[in-house]
Amino acid sequence: GTILAIFVVDKIPRKMYCAWTFLLAGVPLIVLGIWSSIGGVLIVGLFCTCIFFNTIGGALVMYIYPSEVFPTS
């Protein structure tokens, strides 16, 4: 997910990028919360989807965004 984010992160505004990736990371968790009697393979797939969107947005942009909002120089 991080390699994809490297190419996409400069083309979309940071705040919208974070909001959409966190929303997309939450959708599989909502599905797991509503439909908890699914098989183990689907549970792992939904968690992997959540982690994929979390690494695209939260893990990468949270290191870039504060340095742009609060510059050190």
PDB file of C-alpha atoms in Angstrom:
ATOM      1  CA  GLY A   1       0.000   0.000   0.000  1.00  0.00           C
ATOM      2  CA  THR A   2       2.826   2.380   0.758  1.00  0.00           C
ATOM      3  CA  ILE A   3       4.336   2.097  -2.724  1.00  0.00           C
ATOM      4  CA  LEU A   4       0.972   3.030  -4.252  1.00  0.00           C
ATOM      5  CA  ALA A   5       0.667   5.951  -1.854  1.00  0.00           C
ATOM      6  CA  ILE A   6       4.066   7.339  -2.851  1.00  0.00           C
ATOM      7  CA  PHE A   7       2.762   7.956  -6.361  1.00  0.00           C
ATOM      8  CA  VAL A   8      -0.697   9.202  -5.329  1.00  0.00           C
ATOM      9  CA  VAL A   9       0.036  11.360  -2.283  1.00  0.00           C
ATOM     10  CA  ASP A  10       1.105  14.492  -4.213  1.00  0.00           C
ATOM     11  CA  LYS A  11      -1.839  14.444  -6.605  1.00  0.00           C
ATOM     12  CA  ILE A  12      -4.665  14.668  -4.016  1.00  0.00           C
ATOM     13  CA  PRO A  13      -4.985  17.273  -1.217  1.00  0.00           C
ATOM     14  CA  ARG A  14      -3.688  15.843   2.069  1.00  0.00           C
ATOM     15  CA  LYS A  15      -6.788  16.388   4.182  1.00  0.00           C
ATOM     16  CA  MET A  16      -9.131  14.791   1.655  1.00  0.00           C
ATOM     17  CA  TYR A  17      -6.642  11.959   1.124  1.00  0.00           C
ATOM     18  CA  CYS A  18      -6.583  11.170   4.858  1.00  0.00           C
ATOM     19  CA  ALA A  19     -10.345  11.386   5.205  1.00  0.00           C
ATOM     20  CA  TRP A  20     -11.061   9.037   2.292  1.00  0.00           C
ATOM     21  CA  THR A  21      -8.459   6.451   3.224  1.00  0.00           C
ATOM     22  CA  PHE A  22      -9.651   6.328   6.838  1.00  0.00           C
ATOM     23  CA  LEU A  23     -13.233   6.002   5.619  1.00  0.00           C
ATOM     24  CA  LEU A  24     -12.246   3.189   3.266  1.00  0.00           C
ATOM     25  CA  ALA A  25     -10.302   1.502   6.092  1.00  0.00           C
ATOM     26  CA  GLY A  26     -13.388   1.660   8.313  1.00  0.00           C
ATOM     27  CA  VAL A  27     -15.776   0.044   5.851  1.00  0.00           C
ATOM     28  CA  PRO A  28     -14.365  -3.498   6.285  1.00  0.00           C
ATOM     29  CA  LEU A  29     -14.517  -3.079  10.054  1.00  0.00           C
ATOM     30  CA  ILE A  30     -18.157  -2.022   9.854  1.00  0.00           C
ATOM     31  CA  VAL A  31     -18.866  -5.093   7.730  1.00  0.00           C
ATOM     32  CA  LEU A  32     -17.159  -7.265  10.371  1.00  0.00           C
ATOM     33  CA  GLY A  33     -19.188  -5.634  13.115  1.00  0.00           C
ATOM     34  CA  ILE A  34     -22.499  -6.187  11.367  1.00  0.00           C
ATOM     35  CA  TRP A  35     -21.825  -9.611   9.844  1.00  0.00           C
ATOM     36  CA  SER A  36     -19.732 -11.444  12.433  1.00  0.00           C
ATOM     37  CA  SER A  37     -20.680 -15.011  11.508  1.00  0.00           C
ATOM     38  CA  ILE A  38     -18.609 -15.136   8.328  1.00  0.00           C
ATOM     39  CA  GLY A  39     -15.806 -17.591   7.595  1.00  0.00           C
ATOM     40  CA  GLY A  40     -12.226 -17.198   8.692  1.00  0.00           C
ATOM     41  CA  VAL A  41     -10.857 -16.507   5.219  1.00  0.00           C
ATOM     42  CA  LEU A  42     -13.244 -13.601   4.707  1.00  0.00           C
ATOM     43  CA  ILE A  43     -12.384 -12.190   8.138  1.00  0.00           C
ATOM     44  CA  VAL A  44      -8.690 -12.211   7.250  1.00  0.00           C
ATOM     45  CA  GLY A  45      -9.457 -10.650   3.870  1.00  0.00           C
ATOM     46  CA  LEU A  46     -11.447  -7.829   5.447  1.00  0.00           C
ATOM     47  CA  PHE A  47      -8.690  -7.143   7.971  1.00  0.00           C
ATOM     48  CA  CYS A  48      -6.115  -7.100   5.168  1.00  0.00           C
ATOM     49  CA  THR A  49      -8.291  -4.622   3.269  1.00  0.00           C
ATOM     50  CA  CYS A  50      -8.481  -2.427   6.351  1.00  0.00           C
ATOM     51  CA  ILE A  51      -4.717  -2.536   6.849  1.00  0.00           C
ATOM     52  CA  PHE A  52      -4.129  -1.813   3.150  1.00  0.00           C
ATOM     53  CA  PHE A  53      -6.170   1.393   3.256  1.00  0.00           C
ATOM     54  CA  ASN A  54      -4.669   2.329   6.602  1.00  0.00           C
ATOM     55  CA  THR A  55      -1.118   2.047   5.272  1.00  0.00           C
ATOM     56  CA  ILE A  56      -2.007   4.024   2.154  1.00  0.00           C
ATOM     57  CA  GLY A  57      -3.441   6.920   4.165  1.00  0.00           C
ATOM     58  CA  GLY A  58      -2.780   7.049   7.858  1.00  0.00           C
ATOM     59  CA  ALA A  59       0.645   5.522   8.064  1.00  0.00           C
ATOM     60  CA  LEU A  60       2.133   7.641   5.299  1.00  0.00           C
ATOM     61  CA  VAL A  61       0.302  10.957   5.384  1.00  0.00           C
ATOM     62  CA  MET A  62       0.473  11.334   9.164  1.00  0.00           C
ATOM     63  CA  TYR A  63       4.238  11.753   8.823  1.00  0.00           C
ATOM     64  CA  ILE A  64       3.989  14.228   5.936  1.00  0.00           C
ATOM     65  CA  TYR A  65       1.017  16.369   7.008  1.00  0.00           C
ATOM     66  CA  PRO A  66       2.301  17.715  10.381  1.00  0.00           C
ATOM     67  CA  SER A  67       5.575  18.876   8.850  1.00  0.00           C
ATOM     68  CA  GLU A  68       3.620  20.907   6.301  1.00  0.00           C
ATOM     69  CA  VAL A  69       1.228  22.390   8.849  1.00  0.00           C
ATOM     70  CA  PHE A  70       3.882  23.141  11.495  1.00  0.00           C
ATOM     71  CA  PRO A  71       7.146  23.970   9.696  1.00  0.00           C
ATOM     72  CA  THR A  72      10.307  23.970  11.781  1.00  0.00           C
ATOM     73  CA  SER A  73      12.048  26.848  10.008  1.00  0.00           C
TER      74      SER A  73
END
